[in-house]
CSV table of C-alpha atoms and ligand atoms in Angstrom, one decimal:
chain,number,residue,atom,x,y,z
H,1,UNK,CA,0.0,0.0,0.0
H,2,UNK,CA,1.8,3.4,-1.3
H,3,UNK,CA,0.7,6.7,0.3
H,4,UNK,CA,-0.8,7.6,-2.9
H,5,UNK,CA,-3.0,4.2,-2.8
H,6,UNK,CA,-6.3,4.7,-1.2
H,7,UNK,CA,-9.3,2.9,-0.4
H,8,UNK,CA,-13.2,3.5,-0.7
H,9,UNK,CA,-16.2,2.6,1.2
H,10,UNK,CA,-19.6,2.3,0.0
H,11,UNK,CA,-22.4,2.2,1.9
H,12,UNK,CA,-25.4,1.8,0.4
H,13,UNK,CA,-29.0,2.0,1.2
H,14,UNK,CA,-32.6,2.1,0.4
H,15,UNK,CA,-32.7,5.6,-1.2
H,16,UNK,CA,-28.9,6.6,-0.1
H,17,UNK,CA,-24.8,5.5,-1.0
H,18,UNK,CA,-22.5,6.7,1.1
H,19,UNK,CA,-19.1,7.1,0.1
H,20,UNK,CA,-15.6,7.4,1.9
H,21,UNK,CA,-12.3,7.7,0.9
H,22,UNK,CA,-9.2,6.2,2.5
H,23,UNK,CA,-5.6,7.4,1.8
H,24,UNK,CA,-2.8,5.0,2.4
H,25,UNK,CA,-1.7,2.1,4.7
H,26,UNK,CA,-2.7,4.6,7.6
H,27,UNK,CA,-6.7,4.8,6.3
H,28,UNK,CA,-6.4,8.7,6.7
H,29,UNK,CA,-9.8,9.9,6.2
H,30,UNK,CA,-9.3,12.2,2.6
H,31,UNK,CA,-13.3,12.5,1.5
H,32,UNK,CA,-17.0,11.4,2.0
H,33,UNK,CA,-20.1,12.1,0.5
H,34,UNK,CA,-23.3,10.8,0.0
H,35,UNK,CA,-26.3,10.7,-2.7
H,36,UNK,CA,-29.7,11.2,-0.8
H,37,UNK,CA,-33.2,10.6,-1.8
H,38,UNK,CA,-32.4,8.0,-4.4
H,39,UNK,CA,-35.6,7.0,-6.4
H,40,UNK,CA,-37.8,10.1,-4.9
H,41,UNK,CA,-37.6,13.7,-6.6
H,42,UNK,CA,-35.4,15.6,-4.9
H,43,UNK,CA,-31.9,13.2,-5.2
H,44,UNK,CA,-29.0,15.4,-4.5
H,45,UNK,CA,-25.3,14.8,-3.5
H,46,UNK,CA,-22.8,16.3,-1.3
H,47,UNK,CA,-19.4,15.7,-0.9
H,48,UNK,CA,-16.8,16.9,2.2
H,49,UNK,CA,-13.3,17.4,2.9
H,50,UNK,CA,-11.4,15.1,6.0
H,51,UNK,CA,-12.4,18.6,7.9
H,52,UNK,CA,-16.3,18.3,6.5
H,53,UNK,CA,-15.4,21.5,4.5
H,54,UNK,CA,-18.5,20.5,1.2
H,55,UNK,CA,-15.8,20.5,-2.2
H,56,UNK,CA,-18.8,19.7,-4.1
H,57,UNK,CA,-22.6,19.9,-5.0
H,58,UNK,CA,-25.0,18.6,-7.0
H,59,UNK,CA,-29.0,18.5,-7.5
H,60,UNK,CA,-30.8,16.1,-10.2
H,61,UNK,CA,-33.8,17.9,-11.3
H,62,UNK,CA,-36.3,16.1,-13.2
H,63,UNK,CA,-35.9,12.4,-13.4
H,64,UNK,CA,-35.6,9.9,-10.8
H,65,UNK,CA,-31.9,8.5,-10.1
H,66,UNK,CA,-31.2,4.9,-9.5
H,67,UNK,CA,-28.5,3.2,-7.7
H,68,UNK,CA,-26.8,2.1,-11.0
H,69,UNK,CA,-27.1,6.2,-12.0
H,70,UNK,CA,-25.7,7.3,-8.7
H,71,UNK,CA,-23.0,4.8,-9.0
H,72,UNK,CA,-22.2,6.3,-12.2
H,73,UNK,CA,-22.2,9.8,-10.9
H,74,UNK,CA,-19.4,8.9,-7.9
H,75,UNK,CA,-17.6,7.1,-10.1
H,76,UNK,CA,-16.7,10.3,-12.0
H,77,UNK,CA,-17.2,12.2,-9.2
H,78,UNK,CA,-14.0,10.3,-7.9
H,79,UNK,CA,-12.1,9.8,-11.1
H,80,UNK,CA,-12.4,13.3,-11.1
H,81,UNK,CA,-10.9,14.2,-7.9
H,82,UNK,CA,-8.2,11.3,-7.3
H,83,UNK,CA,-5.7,14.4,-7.5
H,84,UNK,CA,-2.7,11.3,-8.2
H,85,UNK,CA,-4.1,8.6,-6.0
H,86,UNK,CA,-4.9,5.5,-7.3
H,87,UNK,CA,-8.5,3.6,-5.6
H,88,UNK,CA,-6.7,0.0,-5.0
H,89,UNK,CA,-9.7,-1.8,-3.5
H,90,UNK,CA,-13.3,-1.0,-2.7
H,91,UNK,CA,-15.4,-2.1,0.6
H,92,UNK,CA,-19.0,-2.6,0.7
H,93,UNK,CA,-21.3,-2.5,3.8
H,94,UNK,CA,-23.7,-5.1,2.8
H,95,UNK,CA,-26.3,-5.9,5.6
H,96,UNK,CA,-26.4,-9.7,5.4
H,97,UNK,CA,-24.0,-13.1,5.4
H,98,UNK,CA,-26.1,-15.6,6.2
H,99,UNK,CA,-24.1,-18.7,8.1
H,100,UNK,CA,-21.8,-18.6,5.6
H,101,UNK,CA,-19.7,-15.3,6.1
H,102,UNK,CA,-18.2,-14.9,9.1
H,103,UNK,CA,-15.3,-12.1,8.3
H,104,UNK,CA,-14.9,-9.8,5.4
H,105,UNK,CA,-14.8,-11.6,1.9
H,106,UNK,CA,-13.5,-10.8,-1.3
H,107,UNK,CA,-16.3,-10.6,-3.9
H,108,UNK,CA,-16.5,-12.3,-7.2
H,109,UNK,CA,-19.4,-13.9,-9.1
H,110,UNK,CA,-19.5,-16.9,-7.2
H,111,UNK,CA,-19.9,-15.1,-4.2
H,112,UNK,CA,-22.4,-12.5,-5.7
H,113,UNK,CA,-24.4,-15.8,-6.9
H,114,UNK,CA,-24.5,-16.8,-3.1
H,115,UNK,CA,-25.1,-13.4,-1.6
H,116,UNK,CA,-28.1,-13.3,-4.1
H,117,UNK,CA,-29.6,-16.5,-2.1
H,118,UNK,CA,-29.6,-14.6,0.9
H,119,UNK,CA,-31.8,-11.3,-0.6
H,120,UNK,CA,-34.8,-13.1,0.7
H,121,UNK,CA,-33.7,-12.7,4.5
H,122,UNK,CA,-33.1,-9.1,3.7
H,123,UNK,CA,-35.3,-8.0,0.7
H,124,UNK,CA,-35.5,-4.0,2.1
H,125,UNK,CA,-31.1,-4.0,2.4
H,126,UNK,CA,-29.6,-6.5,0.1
H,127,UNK,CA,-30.2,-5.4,-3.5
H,128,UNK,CA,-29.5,-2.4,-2.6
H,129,UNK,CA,-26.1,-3.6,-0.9
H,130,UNK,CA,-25.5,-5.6,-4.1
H,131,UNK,CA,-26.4,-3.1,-6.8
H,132,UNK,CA,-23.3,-0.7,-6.6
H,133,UNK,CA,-20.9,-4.0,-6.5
H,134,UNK,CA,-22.4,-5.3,-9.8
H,135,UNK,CA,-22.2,-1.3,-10.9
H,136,UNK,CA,-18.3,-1.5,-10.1
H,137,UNK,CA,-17.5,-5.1,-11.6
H,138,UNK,CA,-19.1,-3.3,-14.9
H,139,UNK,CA,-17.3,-0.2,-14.8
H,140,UNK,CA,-14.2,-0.9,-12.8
H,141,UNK,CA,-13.6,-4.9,-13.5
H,142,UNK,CA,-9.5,-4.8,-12.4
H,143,UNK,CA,-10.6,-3.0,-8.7
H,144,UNK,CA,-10.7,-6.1,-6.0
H,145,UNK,CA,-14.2,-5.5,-4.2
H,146,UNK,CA,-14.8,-6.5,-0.6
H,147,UNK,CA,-18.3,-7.3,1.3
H,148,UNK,CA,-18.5,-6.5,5.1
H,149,UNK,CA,-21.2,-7.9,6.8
H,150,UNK,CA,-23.4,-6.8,9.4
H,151,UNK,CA,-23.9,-10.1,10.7
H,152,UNK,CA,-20.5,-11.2,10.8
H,153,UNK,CA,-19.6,-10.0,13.7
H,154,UNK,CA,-22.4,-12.0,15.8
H,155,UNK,CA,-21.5,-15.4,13.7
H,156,UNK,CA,-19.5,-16.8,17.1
H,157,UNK,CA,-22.9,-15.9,19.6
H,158,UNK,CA,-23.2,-19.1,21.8
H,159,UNK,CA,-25.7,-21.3,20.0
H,160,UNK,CA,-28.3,-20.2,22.6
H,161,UNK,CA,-28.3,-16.7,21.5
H,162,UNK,CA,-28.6,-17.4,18.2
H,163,UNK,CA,-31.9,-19.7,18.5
H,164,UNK,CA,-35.5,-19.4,18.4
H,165,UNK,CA,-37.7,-21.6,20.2
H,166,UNK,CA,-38.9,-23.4,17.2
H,167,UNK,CA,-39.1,-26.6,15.7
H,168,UNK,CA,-35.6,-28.3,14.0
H,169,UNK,CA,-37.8,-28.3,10.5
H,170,UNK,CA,-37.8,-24.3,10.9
H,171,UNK,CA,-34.8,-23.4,12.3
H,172,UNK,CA,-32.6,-25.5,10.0
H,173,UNK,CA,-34.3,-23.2,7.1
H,174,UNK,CA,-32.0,-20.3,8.7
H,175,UNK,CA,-34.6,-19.3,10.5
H,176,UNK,CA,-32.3,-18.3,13.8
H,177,UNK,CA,-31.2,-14.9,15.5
H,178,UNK,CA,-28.6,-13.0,13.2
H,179,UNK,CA,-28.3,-9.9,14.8
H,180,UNK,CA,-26.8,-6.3,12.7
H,181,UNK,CA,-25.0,-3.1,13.3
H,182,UNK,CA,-21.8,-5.8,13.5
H,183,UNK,CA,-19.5,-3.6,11.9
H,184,UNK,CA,-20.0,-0.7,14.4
H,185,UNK,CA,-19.9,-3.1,17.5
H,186,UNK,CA,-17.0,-4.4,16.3
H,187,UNK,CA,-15.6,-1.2,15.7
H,188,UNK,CA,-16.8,-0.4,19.6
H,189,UNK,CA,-14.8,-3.6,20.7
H,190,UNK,CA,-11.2,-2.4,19.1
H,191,UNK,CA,-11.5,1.2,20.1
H,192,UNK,CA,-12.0,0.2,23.7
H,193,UNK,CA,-9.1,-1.1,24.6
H,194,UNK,CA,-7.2,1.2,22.8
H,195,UNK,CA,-8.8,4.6,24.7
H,196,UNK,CA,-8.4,2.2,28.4
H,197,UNK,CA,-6.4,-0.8,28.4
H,198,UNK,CA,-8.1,-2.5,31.3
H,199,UNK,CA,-11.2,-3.0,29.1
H,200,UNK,CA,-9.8,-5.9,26.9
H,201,UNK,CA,-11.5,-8.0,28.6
H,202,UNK,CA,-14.5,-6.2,30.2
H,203,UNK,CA,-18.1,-6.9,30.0
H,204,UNK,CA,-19.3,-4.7,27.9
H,205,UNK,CA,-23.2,-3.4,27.0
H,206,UNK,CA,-23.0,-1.6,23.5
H,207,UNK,CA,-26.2,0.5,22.2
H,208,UNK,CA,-25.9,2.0,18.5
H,209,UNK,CA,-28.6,4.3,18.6
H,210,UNK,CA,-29.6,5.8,15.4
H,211,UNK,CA,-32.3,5.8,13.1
H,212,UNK,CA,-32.0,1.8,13.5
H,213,UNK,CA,-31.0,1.2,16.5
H,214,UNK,CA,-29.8,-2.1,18.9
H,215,UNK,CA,-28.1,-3.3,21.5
H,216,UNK,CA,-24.8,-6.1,21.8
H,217,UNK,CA,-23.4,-7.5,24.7
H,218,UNK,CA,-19.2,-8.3,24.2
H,219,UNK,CA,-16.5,-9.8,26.0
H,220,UNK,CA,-13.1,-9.8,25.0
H,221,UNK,CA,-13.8,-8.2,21.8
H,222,UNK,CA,-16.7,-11.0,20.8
H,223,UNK,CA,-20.2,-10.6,20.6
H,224,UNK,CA,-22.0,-12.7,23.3
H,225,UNK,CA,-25.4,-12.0,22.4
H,226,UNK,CA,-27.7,-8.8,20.7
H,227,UNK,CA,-31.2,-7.1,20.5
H,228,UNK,CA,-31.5,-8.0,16.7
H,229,UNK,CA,-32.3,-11.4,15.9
H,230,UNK,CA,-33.6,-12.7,12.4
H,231,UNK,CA,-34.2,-9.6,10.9
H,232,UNK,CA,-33.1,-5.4,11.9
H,233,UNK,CA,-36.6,-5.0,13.0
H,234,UNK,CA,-36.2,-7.2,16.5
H,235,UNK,CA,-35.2,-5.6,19.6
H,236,UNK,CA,-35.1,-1.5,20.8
H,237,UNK,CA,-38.2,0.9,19.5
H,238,UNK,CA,-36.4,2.8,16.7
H,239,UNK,CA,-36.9,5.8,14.4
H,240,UNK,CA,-39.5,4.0,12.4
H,241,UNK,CA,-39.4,0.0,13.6
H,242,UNK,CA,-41.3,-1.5,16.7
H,243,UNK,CA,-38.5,-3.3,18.0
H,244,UNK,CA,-39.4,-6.5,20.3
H,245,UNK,CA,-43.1,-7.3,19.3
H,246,UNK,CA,-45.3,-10.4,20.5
H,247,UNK,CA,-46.0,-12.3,17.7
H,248,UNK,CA,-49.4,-13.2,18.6
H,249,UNK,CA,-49.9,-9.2,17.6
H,250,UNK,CA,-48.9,-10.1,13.9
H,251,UNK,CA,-51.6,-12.6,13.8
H,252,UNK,CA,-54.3,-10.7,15.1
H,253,UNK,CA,-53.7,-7.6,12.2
H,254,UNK,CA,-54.0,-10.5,9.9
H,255,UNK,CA,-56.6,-12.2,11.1
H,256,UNK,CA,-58.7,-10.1,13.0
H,257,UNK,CA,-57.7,-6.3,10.9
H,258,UNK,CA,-57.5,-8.4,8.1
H,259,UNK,CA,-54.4,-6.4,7.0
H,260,UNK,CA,-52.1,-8.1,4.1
H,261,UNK,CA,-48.3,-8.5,4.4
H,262,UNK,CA,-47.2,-5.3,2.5
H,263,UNK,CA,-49.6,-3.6,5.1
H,264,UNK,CA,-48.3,-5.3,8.4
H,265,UNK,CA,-44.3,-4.8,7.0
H,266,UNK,CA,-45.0,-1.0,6.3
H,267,UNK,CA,-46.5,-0.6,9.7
H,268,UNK,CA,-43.6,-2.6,11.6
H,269,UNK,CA,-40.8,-1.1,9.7
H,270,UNK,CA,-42.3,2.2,8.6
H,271,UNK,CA,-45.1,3.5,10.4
H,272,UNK,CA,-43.3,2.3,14.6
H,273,UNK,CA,-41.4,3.3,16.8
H,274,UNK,CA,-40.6,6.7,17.9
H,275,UNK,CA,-42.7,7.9,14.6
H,276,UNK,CA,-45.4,5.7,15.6
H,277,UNK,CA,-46.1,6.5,19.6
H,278,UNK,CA,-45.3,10.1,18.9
H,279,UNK,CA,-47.6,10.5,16.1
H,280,UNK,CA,-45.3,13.3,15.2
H,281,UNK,CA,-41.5,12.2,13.8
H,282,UNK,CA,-39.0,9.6,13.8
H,283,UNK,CA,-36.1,11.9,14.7
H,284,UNK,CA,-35.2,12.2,18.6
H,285,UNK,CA,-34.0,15.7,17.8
H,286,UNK,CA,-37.6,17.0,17.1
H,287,UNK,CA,-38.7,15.1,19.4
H,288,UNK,CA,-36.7,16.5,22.4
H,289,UNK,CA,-37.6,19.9,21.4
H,290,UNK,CA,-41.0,19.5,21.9
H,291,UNK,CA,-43.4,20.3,24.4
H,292,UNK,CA,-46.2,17.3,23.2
H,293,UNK,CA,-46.4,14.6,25.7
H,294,UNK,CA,-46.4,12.0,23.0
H,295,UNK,CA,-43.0,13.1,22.2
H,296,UNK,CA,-42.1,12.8,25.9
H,297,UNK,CA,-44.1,9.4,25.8
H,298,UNK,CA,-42.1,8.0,22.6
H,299,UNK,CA,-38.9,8.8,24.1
H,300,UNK,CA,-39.7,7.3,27.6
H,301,UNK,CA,-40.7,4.4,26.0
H,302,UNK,CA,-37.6,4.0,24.0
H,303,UNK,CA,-35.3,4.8,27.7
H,304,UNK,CA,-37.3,1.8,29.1
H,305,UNK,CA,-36.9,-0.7,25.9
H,306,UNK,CA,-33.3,0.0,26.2
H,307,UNK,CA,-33.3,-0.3,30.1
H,308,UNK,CA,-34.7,-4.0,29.8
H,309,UNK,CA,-32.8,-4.8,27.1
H,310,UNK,CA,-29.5,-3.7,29.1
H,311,UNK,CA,-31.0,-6.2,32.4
H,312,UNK,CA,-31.4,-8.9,29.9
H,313,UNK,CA,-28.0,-8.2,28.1
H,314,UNK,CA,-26.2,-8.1,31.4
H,315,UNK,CA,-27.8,-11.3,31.9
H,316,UNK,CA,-26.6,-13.0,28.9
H,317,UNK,CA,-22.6,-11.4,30.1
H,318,UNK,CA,-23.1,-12.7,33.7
H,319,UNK,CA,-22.4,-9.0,34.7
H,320,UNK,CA,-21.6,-5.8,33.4
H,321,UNK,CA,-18.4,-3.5,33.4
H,322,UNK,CA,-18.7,-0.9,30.5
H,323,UNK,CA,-22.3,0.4,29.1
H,324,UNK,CA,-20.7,2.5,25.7
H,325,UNK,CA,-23.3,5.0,23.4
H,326,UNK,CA,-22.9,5.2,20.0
H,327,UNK,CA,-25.1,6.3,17.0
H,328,UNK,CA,-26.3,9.7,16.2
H,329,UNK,CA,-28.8,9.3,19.2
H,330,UNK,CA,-26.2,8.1,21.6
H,331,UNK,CA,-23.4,10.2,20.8
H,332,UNK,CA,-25.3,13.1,20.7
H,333,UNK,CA,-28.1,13.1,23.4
H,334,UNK,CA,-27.1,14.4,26.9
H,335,UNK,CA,-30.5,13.4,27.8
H,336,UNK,CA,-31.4,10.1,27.0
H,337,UNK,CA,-27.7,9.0,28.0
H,338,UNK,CA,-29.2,10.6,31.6
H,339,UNK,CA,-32.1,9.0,31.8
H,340,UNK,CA,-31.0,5.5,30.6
H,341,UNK,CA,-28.4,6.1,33.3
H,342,UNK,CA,-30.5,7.1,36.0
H,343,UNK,CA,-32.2,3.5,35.4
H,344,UNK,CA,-29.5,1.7,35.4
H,345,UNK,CA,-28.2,2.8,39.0
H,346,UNK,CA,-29.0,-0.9,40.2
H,347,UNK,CA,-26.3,-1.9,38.1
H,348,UNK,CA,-24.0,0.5,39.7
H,349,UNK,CA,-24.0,3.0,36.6
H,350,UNK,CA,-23.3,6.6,38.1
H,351,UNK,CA,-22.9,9.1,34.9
H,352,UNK,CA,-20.9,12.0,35.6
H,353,UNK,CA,-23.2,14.9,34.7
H,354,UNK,CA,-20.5,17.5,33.9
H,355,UNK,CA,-19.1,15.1,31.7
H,356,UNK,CA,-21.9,13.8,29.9
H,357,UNK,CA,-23.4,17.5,28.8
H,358,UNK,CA,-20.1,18.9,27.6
H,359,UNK,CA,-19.9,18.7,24.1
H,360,UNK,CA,-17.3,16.5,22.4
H,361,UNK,CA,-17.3,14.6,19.4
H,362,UNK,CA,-14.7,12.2,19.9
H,363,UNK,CA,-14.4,8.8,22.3
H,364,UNK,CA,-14.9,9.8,26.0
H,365,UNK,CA,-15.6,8.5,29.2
H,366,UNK,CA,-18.8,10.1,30.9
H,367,UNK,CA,-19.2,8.0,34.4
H,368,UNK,CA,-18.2,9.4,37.5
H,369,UNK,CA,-14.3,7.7,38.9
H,370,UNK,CA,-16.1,5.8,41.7
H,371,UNK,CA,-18.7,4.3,38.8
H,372,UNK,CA,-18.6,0.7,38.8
H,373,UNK,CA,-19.7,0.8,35.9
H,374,UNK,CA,-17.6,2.7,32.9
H,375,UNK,CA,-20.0,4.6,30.9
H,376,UNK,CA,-18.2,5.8,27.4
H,377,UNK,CA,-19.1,7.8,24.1
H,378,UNK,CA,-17.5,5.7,21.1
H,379,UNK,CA,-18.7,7.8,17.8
H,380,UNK,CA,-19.9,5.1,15.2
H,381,UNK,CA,-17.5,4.3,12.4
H,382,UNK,CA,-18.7,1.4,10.3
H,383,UNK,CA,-16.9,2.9,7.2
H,384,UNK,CA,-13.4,2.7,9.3
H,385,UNK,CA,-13.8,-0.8,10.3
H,386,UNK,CA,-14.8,-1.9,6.6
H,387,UNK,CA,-11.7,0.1,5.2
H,388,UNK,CA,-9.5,-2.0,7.7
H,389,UNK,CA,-10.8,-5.4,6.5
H,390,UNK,CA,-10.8,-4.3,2.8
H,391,UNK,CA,-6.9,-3.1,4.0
H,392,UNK,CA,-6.9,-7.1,5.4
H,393,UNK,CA,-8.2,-8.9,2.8
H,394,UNK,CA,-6.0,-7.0,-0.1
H,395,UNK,CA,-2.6,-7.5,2.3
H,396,UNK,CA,-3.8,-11.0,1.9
H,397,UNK,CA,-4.2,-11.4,-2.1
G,1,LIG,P1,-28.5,6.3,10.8
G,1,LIG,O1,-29.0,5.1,11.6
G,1,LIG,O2,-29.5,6.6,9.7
G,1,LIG,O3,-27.1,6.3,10.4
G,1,LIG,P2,-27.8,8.4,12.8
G,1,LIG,O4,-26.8,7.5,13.5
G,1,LIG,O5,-27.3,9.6,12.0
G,1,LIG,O6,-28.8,7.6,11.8
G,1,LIG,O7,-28.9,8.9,13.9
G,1,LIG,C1,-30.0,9.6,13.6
G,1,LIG,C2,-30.7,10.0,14.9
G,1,LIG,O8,-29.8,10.7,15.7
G,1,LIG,C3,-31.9,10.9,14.7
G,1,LIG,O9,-33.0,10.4,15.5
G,1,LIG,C4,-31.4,12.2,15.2
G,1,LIG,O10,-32.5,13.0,15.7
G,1,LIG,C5,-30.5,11.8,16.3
G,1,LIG,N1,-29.6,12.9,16.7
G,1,LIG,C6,-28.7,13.5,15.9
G,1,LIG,N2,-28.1,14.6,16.6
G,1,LIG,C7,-28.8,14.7,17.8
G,1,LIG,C8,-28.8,15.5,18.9
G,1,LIG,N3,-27.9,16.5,19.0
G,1,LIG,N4,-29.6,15.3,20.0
G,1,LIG,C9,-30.5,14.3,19.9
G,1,LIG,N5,-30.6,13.4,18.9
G,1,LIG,C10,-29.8,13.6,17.8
C-alpha cells in the first residue's frame, strides 16, 4: 500500500450511498459524501473534505436517479478528484451473510451468486447492498471488491443466542437470530481497549442508537449475544421500527384487521417506533424539542426498551463492566444517555453529569471515577472498520 493508494467505502442504502475515501496504509480519512433521496424527486449529492469542508454539490432535477445512476455519478465524481491517487480496493457494507460469512470476503461472481440466495432474509437492504458491487464489476472490472457484513460479527454468539424456540424443520431453514450493526460493534470492541487498556477483557453493553437502532453484549472483543435477531426490525423501538413485538400481535392484524403482508411490514418497519407513539416524527431531535407529551411518551418508552434490554444483556454477560453509546442518538443526546443512566443505577451505573453534557465529538468516558460501571461515548465508524478489512483482505491477495 503506497501513500498515494487509497481505499473506498460504499455504503449503500434504500434511497442513499455513502461514500468514503481512505488514503494510504494509515486509512487517513481524505473525503466522504453521500447521494440522498435516491428514487424520490429531490436526489442530490454532497461531498466533504477530512475537515467536513463541502468540495462539491450537485442536485438532479427532473428524473428519478437509481442506484446504478448514482453509482455512475461517484464514479466520475471520484475519477475526477483522485488528484494522483490511485483507488486500490473498494469495501461494501452489505447488511447480510447468512451462516456462511463470518469475516470480510472478497467478492467475485460466485460469491455474488451466493449473496443473491440470501436477498430473501433481507429484501429491504440486500439489493440495494449488491447493486453498486455489480455497478463497479461493470465499470471498474480490475478493482478487487470487498463485502462486510453486518452479521458477521455476531457469527461466534453461543448457539443459545442465536436460537429461536422453534421446531428443527424451521430453524434449520435459517430461521435463527442474526443480529446487525456488527460492523459498528466491532468497531466499539477495538477502540475500547485502545482509549483504556483494562477493558480488553471487560463486560461490555453496546447501544448503536440511530435511526436503526440495537443493542450487543461483548466480551473480549466478541459478541455474546444482541437485541436484533432474524431480521433489523427485532429488539429497541427505533426511528421508524417497533422493536421486540409479540408475535401473537402479527396474527391478530392479519386475522382479525384483516391487513395483508405489505400492510403489516410497512406498519412494523415504517409507520413504529418513535414515529409511531409520537404520532409526530421519527427523529429524537424534534422530538426532544418538543413540548407534546407523546414526544415525551415515545422517548420514555424507547429509555425503558433500552433499560430491559441492558438487564437482559447483562444477563446474557453474567455481569456488566462498560455500558458504551454510539449512533447519532447516543453520541449526541445528553438526555437520553441521563435517563437511561438514571435506570440503570442498580447496576452500579453513576454518569458523571458534567461530563456527559459537555460537548465532544470524539471517544470519551462520561461516568463518574467511583462508577462501577464505565460509561463511554465511542462515535460510530462502520466505514473505518470496513476500510480496515478491505486493508486485510488486499494484504492478503
Ligand atoms: P442512521 O442510523 O441513519 O445512520 P444516525 O446514526 O445519524 O442515523 O442517527 C440519527 C438519529 O440521531 C436521529 O434520530 C437524530 O435526531 C438523532 N440525533 C442527531 N443529533 C442529535 C442531537 N444533537 N440530539 C438528539 N438526537 C440527535
Amino acid at each position: 500500500m503506497h501513500s498515494t493508494d487509497s481505499i473506498v467505502v460504499i455504503n449503500a442504502g434504500s434511497s442513499s450511498i455513502k461514500f468514503s475515501l481512505y488514503d494510504g496504509a494509515a486509512l487517513e480519512l481524505a473525503m466522504r459524501g453521500k447521494i440522498e433521496n435516491l428514487y424520490a424527486g429531490a436526489t442530490r449529492f454532497v461531498a466533504q473534505d477530512a475537515a467536513g469542508a463541502v468540495i462539491d454539490e450537485h442536485r438532479w432535477s427532473g428524473g428519478a436517479i437509481d442506484h446504478a445512476a448514482g453509482m455512475r455519478f461517484l464514479i466520475d465524481f471520484a475519477q475526477s478528484h483522485l488528484a494522483g491517487r490511485r483507488v486500490v480496493a473498494v469495501g461494501h457494507r452489505i447488511v447480510h451473510g447468512g451462516v456462511d460469512y463470518s469475516g470480510p470476503q472478497l467478492l467475485d461472481a460466485g460469491v455474488l451468486a451466493q449473496l443473491d440466495t440470501l436477498v430473501p432474509l433481507a429484501p429491504l437492504h440486500l439489493p440495494h447492498n449488491l447493486a453498486p458491487v455489480r455497478s463497479m464489476f461493470a465499470m471498474a472490472p480490475q478493482v478487487p471488491q470487498v463485502g462486510c457484513f453486518d452479521t458477521a460479527f455476531h457469527t461466534g454468539q453461543p448457539a443459545a443466542a442465536q436460537a429461536f424456540a422453534l421446531p428443527a424443520r424451521i430453524t434449520d431453514l435459517g430461521i435463527r437470530r442474526y443480529g446487525f450493526h456488527g460492523l459498528s460493534y466491532e468497531y466499539i470492541a477495538g477502540t475500547l481497549p485502545q482509549a483504556d487498556p483494562h477493558l480488553a477483557n471487560a463486560k461490555v453493553v453496546a447501544a448503536h442508537l440511530g435511526n436503526g437502532a440495537s443493542m450487543c453484549a461483548m466480551r473480549g472483543g466478541r459478541s455474546v449475544a444482541s437485541t436484533m435477531g432474524f431480521t433489523a426490525v427485532d429488539g429497541l423501538p427505533m426511528g421508524t421500527r417497533c422493536g421486540a413485538l409479540d408475535p401473537g400481535v402479527v396474527l391478530y392484524l392479519i386475522e382479525e384487521l384483516g391487513m395483508d403482508v405489505a400492510a403489516v411490514q410497512k406498519l412494523l418497519y415504517q409507520e413504529s417506533g418513535l414515529l409511531g407513539v409520537s404520532g409526530l416524527s421519527s427523529d429524537m431531535r424534534t422530538l426532544e424539542q418538543s413540548a407534546d407529551p407523546r414526544a415525551q411518551a415515545a422517548i420514555a418508552l424507547m429509555v425503558y426498551r433500552i433499560g430491559r434490554e441492558l438487564g437482559s444483556l447483562a444477563a446474557a454477560l453474567g455481569g456488566l463492566d462498560v455500558l458504551v453509546f454510539s449512533g447519532g442518538i447516543g453520541e449526541n443526546s445528553t438526555a437520553l444517555r441521563a435517563a437511561v443512566c438514571r435506570d440503570a443505577a442498580w447496576l452500579g451505573v453513576q454518569l458523571d453529569a458534567a461530563a456527559n453534557d459537555r460537548s465532544g465529538d470524539g471517544v470519551r468516558r462520561v461516568s463518574t471515577a467511583g462508577s462501577r460501571v464505565a460509561v463511554w461515548v465511542v462515535p460510530a465508524n462502520e466505514e473505518l472498520m470496513i476500510a480496515r478489512h478491505t486493508l486485510d483482505i488486499l494484504e492478503q491477495q
